[in-house]
Amino acid sequence: MIKNFKWLLLVSLTFVACSSDEEVVDQNSSDGLPLTAGSADFTKYVSVGNSLTAGYSDSALFMEGQKGSYPNLLSQQFALVGGGEFKIPYTNDNVGGLLLGGFQIQGPRLYFNGSGPAPVTGTITTEITNVLTGPFNNMGVPGAKSFHLLAAGYGNVAGVLSGQANPYFVRFASSPTASVLGDAVAQNPTFFSLWIGNNDVLSYATSGGTGVNQLGNLNPATYGGNDITDPNVFASVYSTLLDGLTANGAGGVVANIPDVTSVPFFTTVPTNPIPGLPPASAAQLNQLFGAINQITTALGQPSRFSVLVSDDGNPATTEKNPLLIIDESLPNLATYITGALTPVLGAPTAGYLGNLYGRARHARNTVGDRDYILLTARSVIGTTQTGAPSPFNVIGVSNPMQDGTTLTADETLQVKTATDAYNTTIRALATAKNVAFVDANAVLNQVATVGVFNGGYTVNSTYVTGGAFSLDGVHPSPRGYSLIANEFLKAINLRYGSNFKGMIFQISELCFLRFYRN
């Protein structure tokens, strides 16, 4: 009897063991099968790009942000299938900011103080002349445009103040004459990621279109800091970058350029933030703007001004008024306005108003013809213009918002045209080089419209509360970088036959809030 019992126990244990073997599920894989790199080799992974690659967030580069960068998150997954060490050129602290010879050249990061973004307190300790010993796997350089990655001397400290060099690259360039691509290729990567081109349009957009669209200019050496890179230059540079990174047979993944209007820096401030005006002010401005509209009509041009509404005493029903902005793409009607108003107001006042409103109009929010008010414009809307006479001194109401505060519909079209051209190049070259491709543009448009759900959270592009973007309104938050890393993993799986599961947005709510408030 005892022998039979022992036999039955042995049989049951054997059955359990066999069943367990058959039901083994790899929790780290997307399909439950054993995790595999597929045909990719992650032994030496090198990431190349700009601030989005470096882990820039909340208007600064700092240690915790670098740890949360999408390449670092990828490297942690790659390590599960034989990926090697991933070295990062860490800053010295979590304050952010940079020093050059002890003088501050970049400010600290932002945190949410309960009412809005504010600089963190603390001492900036990252001195760029203290060059780190590399090489480094994360070659993300905040501020870099595509052609900067090819520039010898981009990490030369002597060129920082003149804008010829980048202070972030100074910290970890192999030599003062090195280039970003050269230092990346010298590591002989077996796998790479490349996300570059955002700044080729973004700096123009975030400056309110104060740069130049360099269409037809094939010499980047003559570009200004806020200029849009010529798409032909971009195509040539991007081809060179991929040639270098794949020269030794490395696999890789590339991402295209998001539409700038998908980020909260451009979508947070509405085109009509002005509350109903006092009746007398509304009547006075409507009379003036109506007269200018008659001038544009007589000249065969569209009206430039809307009819302003007055405060009806009920905030729930009072409509909002559009911002008054400058649009430099408009013909300057200063002479016509001055001439028409002189008989009524006198030459001095008419001349002043002609110059003030010669290229002014009300902001628009119509499909295909929308203006975008920059996040940074919030601080000036409704304030008074120094030296301007009352009642023509209220910025955004009677005194136009200046060019650097608004991305007009015409400027937006220029950005979109260039972005589309860059993205066509990126996809075509990704196909030609047979590397994985991430449609970052589509992903961030999804974030901006319906949001993305993961790990119990839906992230979207709503400023501060949406969770996808940091307080600078341009760069991702920790959850945003997790989302991006997941999209890279999906693309790698598709191209190389790996089966990475992707990460849950692993920043806890407590950590998420503390990240911003400390």
Short mmCIF file of C-alpha atoms in Angstrom, two decimals, residues 22 39 50 138 165 222 257 328 386 489 498 517:
data_model
loop_
_atom_site.label_atom_id
_atom_site.label_comp_id
_atom_site.label_asym_id
_atom_site.label_seq_id
_atom_site.Cartn_x
_atom_site.Cartn_y
_atom_site.Cartn_z
CA GLU A 22 4.96 22.68 -21.74
CA SER A 39 18.79 38.41 -36.87
CA ASN A 50 19.77 65.11 -30.86
CA ASN A 138 24.56 57.43 -26.37
CA ALA A 165 30.35 74.15 -31.60
CA THR A 222 25.72 80.00 -44.22
CA ILE A 257 10.19 63.58 -37.90
CA GLU A 328 5.10 89.19 -42.11
CA THR A 386 6.40 99.85 -23.10
CA LEU A 489 11.03 47.86 -30.20
CA SER A 498 13.02 39.64 -32.50
CA ARG A 517 8.00 68.85 -8.25
#
